[in-house]
Amino acid sequence: MKLLQFYIPNTGLRVGVLKADQVIDITTLDQRLDSVLSVFAQAHKTNNSASRMLTELLSDKSPVGYDFKDLNIPPDKSLAHLLVPIYAPEVWAFGVTYKRSAEARDEDASQEQGIYDRVYNAKRPECFFKATPSRCVGPHAYIGMRSDSTLTAPEPELAYILGGHEEILGYTICNDVSAWDIERDNPLYLPQSKIYSGCCALGPVIVTPDELTDPLQLEIRCRIIRKQKVIFHESSNSSEIGRSFRELNHYLCLHNPVPFGSAVSTGTGIMVPNEYRLKDGDIVEIDIEGIGTLSNPVQKL
Ligand code: DO4
Ligand code: MG
């Protein structure tokens, strides 16, 4: 099942289920289901999965539907539009989970040569805090470029939503937008390169595990569009991730109470060459097979 959040003028946030190209409004059927986080929480409370619970809810109803393409537009208060698919209380991210990320980062690091290769091969993965809801944006909303960075790049990543007991509730796309020049200047600056306004885009939907059965076989594509022209495109595959999600969850959750519904991004396998660094007005599109396309314009802060 594909879950999303959308906004309707004068009504506010609705939870939607995407079936083919139709978005079914779940919140009108059950007012308690007023966010995707509350759908997951309600399912968890009743020892159910979100998709089973919603399939039962929809079984004898003729709910209101919207065309997905009508909602898949830039956010505008006067029009119905998609929102970030979950207000994840926290977003965490793993780094250097793909060989490519280690190689490119080591090539460019001015100091501390080899630290990325070391972490790629180490037992303990690199894990960092990425964002809170106020720093996350949904489809077509602006991702940020720090005013003190001259080398900001998208990092197209598969992310999952964490439930209780390290259970995975669903999968989405994460753009781990990063100020690489700040990270390269000194690895101790990592939080400043990673955490700021609009540093994290999520969406467009969350796909539940019963629908996305093989998350480690997904094609991931990224395009940067400048003045209506594709200036960069590349792909990777989640099969290249060098660690299992069980392993990532173990290190993330050890003595660290990650709140229910948090998002966990699994690292990038696409490293954008410096010449295609982001510029104000660019559009970044990320496709992940089985999830969809996440598109965001870039804004210099
Ligand atoms: O160590 C820096 C961050 C790595 C990262 O975000 C990635 O590999 O995706
Ligand atoms: Mg990353």
Tab-separated table of C-alpha atoms and ligand atoms in Angstrom:
chain	number	residue	atom	x	y	z
A	1	MET	CA	0.000	0.000	0.000
A	2	LYS	CA	1.148	3.555	-0.741
A	3	LEU	CA	0.428	6.144	1.965
A	4	LEU	CA	0.744	9.884	1.654
A	5	GLN	CA	-0.283	13.156	3.270
A	6	PHE	CA	-2.005	15.936	1.397
A	7	TYR	CA	-3.496	19.330	2.100
A	8	ILE	CA	-6.958	20.580	1.169
A	9	PRO	CA	-7.709	24.325	1.426
A	10	ASN	CA	-9.998	25.126	4.421
A	11	THR	CA	-9.755	21.522	5.614
A	12	GLY	CA	-6.075	20.921	6.226
A	13	LEU	CA	-4.053	17.735	6.388
A	14	ARG	CA	-5.544	14.484	5.047
A	15	VAL	CA	-4.103	11.007	4.880
A	16	GLY	CA	-4.331	9.416	1.442
A	17	VAL	CA	-3.935	5.935	0.039
A	18	LEU	CA	-2.668	5.926	-3.550
A	19	LYS	CA	-4.347	3.288	-5.729
A	20	ALA	CA	-3.318	3.424	-9.405
A	21	ASP	CA	-3.577	7.184	-10.041
A	22	GLN	CA	-6.287	7.885	-7.437
A	23	VAL	CA	-5.736	9.203	-3.916
A	24	ILE	CA	-8.363	7.958	-1.470
A	25	ASP	CA	-9.052	10.281	1.452
A	26	ILE	CA	-8.718	8.175	4.616
A	27	THR	CA	-9.241	10.974	7.143
A	28	THR	CA	-12.871	11.539	6.019
A	29	LEU	CA	-13.533	7.842	6.775
A	30	ASP	CA	-11.969	7.948	10.242
A	31	GLN	CA	-11.199	11.323	11.829
A	32	ARG	CA	-8.663	9.718	14.199
A	33	LEU	CA	-6.437	8.917	11.219
A	34	ASP	CA	-5.347	12.513	10.838
A	35	SER	CA	-1.696	11.881	9.908
A	36	VAL	CA	0.349	8.994	8.537
A	37	LEU	CA	2.086	8.816	11.933
A	38	SER	CA	-1.313	8.270	13.610
A	39	VAL	CA	-2.174	5.550	11.036
A	40	PHE	CA	1.016	3.674	11.994
A	41	ALA	CA	0.413	4.318	15.722
A	42	GLN	CA	-3.203	3.108	15.540
A	43	ALA	CA	-2.175	-0.034	13.626
A	44	HIS	CA	0.591	-0.692	16.168
A	45	LYS	CA	-1.858	-0.273	19.086
A	46	THR	CA	-4.164	-2.903	17.620
A	47	ASN	CA	-1.303	-5.286	16.685
A	48	ASN	CA	-2.124	-4.810	13.034
A	49	SER	CA	-0.210	-3.591	10.002
A	50	ALA	CA	-1.184	-0.245	8.469
A	51	SER	CA	-2.086	-1.855	5.150
A	52	ARG	CA	-4.322	-4.538	6.731
A	53	MET	CA	-6.031	-1.956	8.932
A	54	LEU	CA	-6.701	0.389	5.992
A	55	THR	CA	-7.814	-2.443	3.684
A	56	GLU	CA	-10.440	-3.370	6.301
A	57	LEU	CA	-11.471	0.282	6.653
A	58	LEU	CA	-11.886	0.646	2.887
A	59	SER	CA	-13.668	-2.670	2.304
A	60	ASP	CA	-17.293	-1.439	2.516
A	61	LYS	CA	-16.857	2.251	1.723
A	62	SER	CA	-16.997	4.424	-1.390
A	63	PRO	CA	-14.526	7.060	-0.343
A	64	VAL	CA	-13.678	10.424	-1.896
A	65	GLY	CA	-10.880	10.241	-4.481
A	66	TYR	CA	-8.495	12.769	-6.038
A	67	ASP	CA	-6.307	12.469	-9.124
A	68	PHE	CA	-2.701	12.062	-7.954
A	69	LYS	CA	-1.501	14.342	-10.766
A	70	ASP	CA	-3.744	17.168	-9.499
A	71	LEU	CA	-2.118	16.928	-6.054
A	72	ASN	CA	1.427	16.479	-7.366
A	73	ILE	CA	2.053	20.223	-7.703
A	74	PRO	CA	4.115	22.865	-5.880
A	75	PRO	CA	2.653	23.692	-2.452
A	76	ASP	CA	0.143	26.540	-2.640
A	77	LYS	CA	-2.276	27.307	0.234
A	78	SER	CA	-5.132	27.939	-2.222
A	79	LEU	CA	-4.798	24.524	-3.931
A	80	ALA	CA	-4.885	20.900	-2.799
A	81	HIS	CA	-1.329	19.501	-2.852
A	82	LEU	CA	0.933	16.748	-1.531
A	83	LEU	CA	2.733	17.213	1.781
A	84	VAL	CA	5.730	15.447	3.276
A	85	PRO	CA	4.444	11.829	3.605
A	86	ILE	CA	5.109	11.610	7.371
A	87	TYR	CA	6.014	14.054	10.137
A	88	ALA	CA	8.815	11.801	11.288
A	89	PRO	CA	9.766	12.925	14.825
A	90	GLU	CA	13.433	12.431	13.920
A	91	VAL	CA	15.345	11.693	10.747
A	92	TRP	CA	18.584	9.727	11.080
A	93	ALA	CA	20.931	8.854	8.258
A	94	PHE	CA	23.686	6.384	7.538
A	95	GLY	CA	26.738	7.383	5.540
A	96	VAL	CA	29.310	5.648	3.406
A	97	THR	CA	27.151	2.571	2.991
A	98	TYR	CA	28.009	2.417	-0.745
A	99	LYS	CA	31.603	1.950	-1.967
A	100	ARG	CA	31.110	4.890	-4.347
A	101	SER	CA	30.398	7.273	-1.466
A	102	ALA	CA	33.618	6.190	0.328
A	103	GLU	CA	35.757	6.511	-2.820
A	104	ALA	CA	34.467	9.913	-3.879
A	105	ARG	CA	34.679	11.353	-0.374
A	106	ASP	CA	38.239	10.089	0.175
A	107	GLU	CA	39.353	11.475	-3.216
A	108	ASP	CA	38.102	14.915	-2.226
A	109	ALA	CA	38.978	15.063	1.468
A	110	SER	CA	41.711	17.641	2.001
A	111	GLN	CA	42.711	16.074	5.329
A	112	GLU	CA	42.244	12.764	7.082
A	113	GLN	CA	42.765	10.705	3.914
A	114	GLY	CA	41.121	7.333	4.125
A	115	ILE	CA	38.597	7.991	6.893
A	116	TYR	CA	35.680	7.175	4.610
A	117	ASP	CA	37.222	3.919	3.395
A	118	ARG	CA	37.911	3.006	7.018
A	119	VAL	CA	34.292	3.505	8.017
A	120	TYR	CA	33.035	1.682	4.896
A	121	ASN	CA	35.025	-1.357	6.004
A	122	ALA	CA	34.507	-1.004	9.756
A	123	LYS	CA	32.102	-3.101	11.797
A	124	ARG	CA	30.372	0.021	13.111
A	125	PRO	CA	28.596	2.067	10.424
A	126	GLU	CA	28.519	5.850	10.274
A	127	CYS	CA	25.217	7.140	11.622
A	128	PHE	CA	24.269	10.762	12.107
A	129	PHE	CA	21.292	12.839	13.140
A	130	LYS	CA	19.800	14.479	10.066
A	131	ALA	CA	16.587	16.389	10.705
A	132	THR	CA	13.456	17.219	12.657
A	133	PRO	CA	10.042	17.864	11.028
A	134	SER	CA	10.683	21.618	10.694
A	135	ARG	CA	13.782	20.935	8.567
A	136	CYS	CA	12.045	18.441	6.247
A	137	VAL	CA	10.167	19.279	3.086
A	138	GLY	CA	7.779	17.273	0.932
A	139	PRO	CA	7.313	16.996	-2.852
A	140	HIS	CA	7.953	20.196	-4.860
A	141	ALA	CA	8.883	22.244	-1.777
A	142	TYR	CA	12.231	24.039	-1.652
A	143	ILE	CA	15.342	22.243	-0.509
A	144	GLY	CA	17.918	24.603	0.966
A	145	MET	CA	21.437	25.632	0.008
A	146	ARG	CA	23.305	27.254	2.887
A	147	SER	CA	24.540	30.801	2.279
A	148	ASP	CA	28.004	29.759	3.596
A	149	SER	CA	28.344	26.810	1.187
A	150	THR	CA	29.579	26.936	-2.390
A	151	LEU	CA	29.371	23.167	-2.922
A	152	THR	CA	25.990	21.723	-2.029
A	153	ALA	CA	24.792	18.470	-3.603
A	154	PRO	CA	21.772	16.182	-3.460
A	155	GLU	CA	22.244	12.700	-1.996
A	156	PRO	CA	19.519	10.402	-3.401
A	157	GLU	CA	18.751	7.746	-0.810
A	158	LEU	CA	16.289	5.021	0.063
A	159	ALA	CA	14.829	5.658	3.524
A	160	TYR	CA	12.680	3.561	5.803
A	161	ILE	CA	10.261	4.376	8.602
A	162	LEU	CA	11.030	2.751	11.907
A	163	GLY	CA	8.293	1.355	14.151
A	164	GLY	CA	8.531	-0.360	17.532
A	165	HIS	CA	11.133	-3.079	18.123
A	166	GLU	CA	13.171	-2.035	15.062
A	167	GLU	CA	10.303	-3.020	12.746
A	168	ILE	CA	10.264	-1.348	9.311
A	169	LEU	CA	6.848	0.232	8.620
A	170	GLY	CA	7.514	1.470	5.096
A	171	TYR	CA	9.937	2.926	2.564
A	172	THR	CA	10.278	6.340	0.997
A	173	ILE	CA	12.772	8.532	-0.874
A	174	CYS	CA	15.102	10.844	1.038
A	175	ASN	CA	17.233	13.593	-0.433
A	176	ASP	CA	20.040	14.006	2.118
A	177	VAL	CA	20.980	17.455	0.783
A	178	SER	CA	24.515	18.200	1.985
A	179	ALA	CA	26.984	21.081	2.024
A	180	TRP	CA	29.987	19.027	0.893
A	181	ASP	CA	32.512	21.860	1.100
A	182	ILE	CA	31.790	22.249	4.811
A	183	GLU	CA	32.134	18.474	5.389
A	184	ARG	CA	35.389	18.385	3.360
A	185	ASP	CA	36.901	21.324	5.175
A	186	ASN	CA	36.858	19.265	8.369
A	187	PRO	CA	34.847	16.099	9.160
A	188	LEU	CA	34.029	17.616	12.565
A	189	TYR	CA	31.832	20.071	10.666
A	190	LEU	CA	29.532	17.236	9.532
A	191	PRO	CA	26.466	18.436	11.525
A	192	GLN	CA	26.742	21.870	9.893
A	193	SER	CA	26.992	20.307	6.445
A	194	LYS	CA	23.975	18.090	7.071
A	195	ILE	CA	21.476	19.893	9.340
A	196	TYR	CA	19.823	23.167	8.367
A	197	SER	CA	16.538	24.505	6.896
A	198	GLY	CA	15.308	22.411	3.973
A	199	CYS	CA	18.193	19.926	4.286
A	200	CYS	CA	15.945	16.897	3.919
A	201	ALA	CA	13.258	16.100	1.353
A	202	LEU	CA	11.017	13.067	1.830
A	203	GLY	CA	8.313	11.583	-0.391
A	204	PRO	CA	6.210	11.393	-2.381
A	205	VAL	CA	4.679	8.331	-0.648
A	206	ILE	CA	5.504	5.672	1.924
A	207	VAL	CA	5.267	2.150	0.528
A	208	THR	CA	4.478	-0.543	3.076
A	209	PRO	CA	6.674	-3.682	3.201
A	210	ASP	CA	3.899	-5.984	1.916
A	211	GLU	CA	4.022	-4.028	-1.373
A	212	LEU	CA	7.750	-3.317	-1.546
A	213	THR	CA	8.979	-6.813	-0.841
A	214	ASP	CA	12.585	-6.508	-2.021
A	215	PRO	CA	13.966	-3.138	-0.876
A	216	LEU	CA	17.510	-4.239	-1.708
A	217	GLN	CA	16.849	-4.541	-5.451
A	218	LEU	CA	15.664	-1.060	-6.324
A	219	GLU	CA	16.939	1.171	-9.098
A	220	ILE	CA	17.629	4.710	-7.809
A	221	ARG	CA	17.932	7.542	-10.337
A	222	CYS	CA	18.785	11.195	-9.922
A	223	ARG	CA	18.501	14.132	-12.329
A	224	ILE	CA	19.467	17.764	-11.890
A	225	ILE	CA	17.494	20.101	-14.132
A	226	ARG	CA	18.753	23.610	-14.827
A	227	LYS	CA	16.770	26.028	-16.984
A	228	GLN	CA	14.601	23.134	-18.233
A	229	LYS	CA	17.637	21.066	-19.307
A	230	VAL	CA	18.836	17.880	-17.633
A	231	ILE	CA	22.458	18.761	-16.777
A	232	PHE	CA	23.203	15.619	-14.743
A	233	HIS	CA	21.742	12.142	-14.446
A	234	GLU	CA	23.004	8.964	-12.841
A	235	SER	CA	21.671	5.812	-11.264
A	236	SER	CA	22.561	3.349	-8.540
A	237	ASN	CA	20.845	0.304	-7.085
A	238	SER	CA	20.001	-0.421	-3.451
A	239	SER	CA	21.626	-3.853	-3.941
A	240	GLU	CA	24.969	-1.975	-3.687
A	241	ILE	CA	24.348	-1.053	-0.032
A	242	GLY	CA	27.113	-2.748	1.914
A	243	ARG	CA	25.088	-3.361	5.095
A	244	SER	CA	21.798	-4.958	6.081
A	245	PHE	CA	18.961	-2.866	7.527
A	246	ARG	CA	19.026	-5.124	10.598
A	247	GLU	CA	22.660	-4.108	11.175
A	248	LEU	CA	21.833	-0.410	10.668
A	249	ASN	CA	18.947	-0.649	13.146
A	250	HIS	CA	21.121	-2.407	15.687
A	251	TYR	CA	23.675	0.424	15.766
A	252	LEU	CA	21.046	3.165	15.507
A	253	CYS	CA	18.887	1.893	18.358
A	254	LEU	CA	21.587	0.682	20.764
A	255	HIS	CA	21.061	2.789	23.931
A	256	ASN	CA	19.319	5.347	21.720
A	257	PRO	CA	15.517	5.540	22.055
A	258	VAL	CA	14.571	6.534	18.498
A	259	PRO	CA	10.920	7.655	18.522
A	260	PHE	CA	8.282	5.544	16.756
A	261	GLY	CA	7.770	6.726	13.157
A	262	SER	CA	11.242	8.213	12.692
A	263	ALA	CA	12.831	8.041	9.237
A	264	VAL	CA	16.181	6.388	8.574
A	265	SER	CA	18.065	7.188	5.371
A	266	THR	CA	20.392	4.496	4.095
A	267	GLY	CA	23.152	6.439	2.315
A	268	THR	CA	23.913	7.549	-1.209
A	269	GLY	CA	25.306	5.538	-4.098
A	270	ILE	CA	25.274	8.557	-6.422
A	271	MET	CA	27.965	11.207	-5.986
A	272	VAL	CA	27.304	14.275	-8.108
A	273	PRO	CA	30.548	15.617	-9.671
A	274	ASN	CA	31.561	19.048	-8.338
A	275	GLU	CA	30.856	20.720	-11.692
A	276	TYR	CA	27.150	19.951	-11.212
A	277	ARG	CA	26.949	21.434	-7.699
A	278	LEU	CA	23.474	22.808	-6.984
A	279	LYS	CA	22.494	26.342	-7.947
A	280	ASP	CA	19.502	28.414	-6.891
A	281	GLY	CA	16.550	27.526	-9.142
A	282	ASP	CA	17.735	23.995	-10.057
A	283	ILE	CA	15.291	21.117	-9.736
A	284	VAL	CA	16.403	17.786	-8.266
A	285	GLU	CA	14.419	14.711	-9.245
A	286	ILE	CA	14.953	11.336	-7.589
A	287	ASP	CA	13.134	8.178	-8.723
A	288	ILE	CA	13.125	4.962	-6.773
A	289	GLU	CA	11.531	1.950	-8.386
A	290	GLY	CA	8.225	1.079	-6.690
A	291	ILE	CA	8.088	4.359	-4.763
A	292	GLY	CA	7.854	7.139	-7.362
A	293	THR	CA	9.559	10.451	-8.082
A	294	LEU	CA	10.546	13.074	-5.535
A	295	SER	CA	11.044	16.458	-7.161
A	296	ASN	CA	12.273	19.596	-5.366
A	297	PRO	CA	13.442	23.042	-6.447
A	298	VAL	CA	16.594	24.481	-4.876
A	299	GLN	CA	16.636	27.738	-2.946
A	300	LYS	CA	19.714	29.589	-1.754
A	301	LEU	CA	19.069	30.499	1.885
B	1	DO4	O1	30.289	10.993	6.028
B	1	DO4	C1	29.587	11.728	5.470
B	1	DO4	C2	28.206	11.517	5.058
B	1	DO4	C3	27.985	10.342	4.160
B	1	DO4	C4	26.629	10.270	3.592
B	1	DO4	O2	25.733	11.016	3.894
B	1	DO4	C5	26.332	9.213	2.587
B	1	DO4	O3	27.216	8.402	2.242
B	1	DO4	O4	25.193	9.166	2.131
B	2	MG	MG	23.921	10.758	2.653
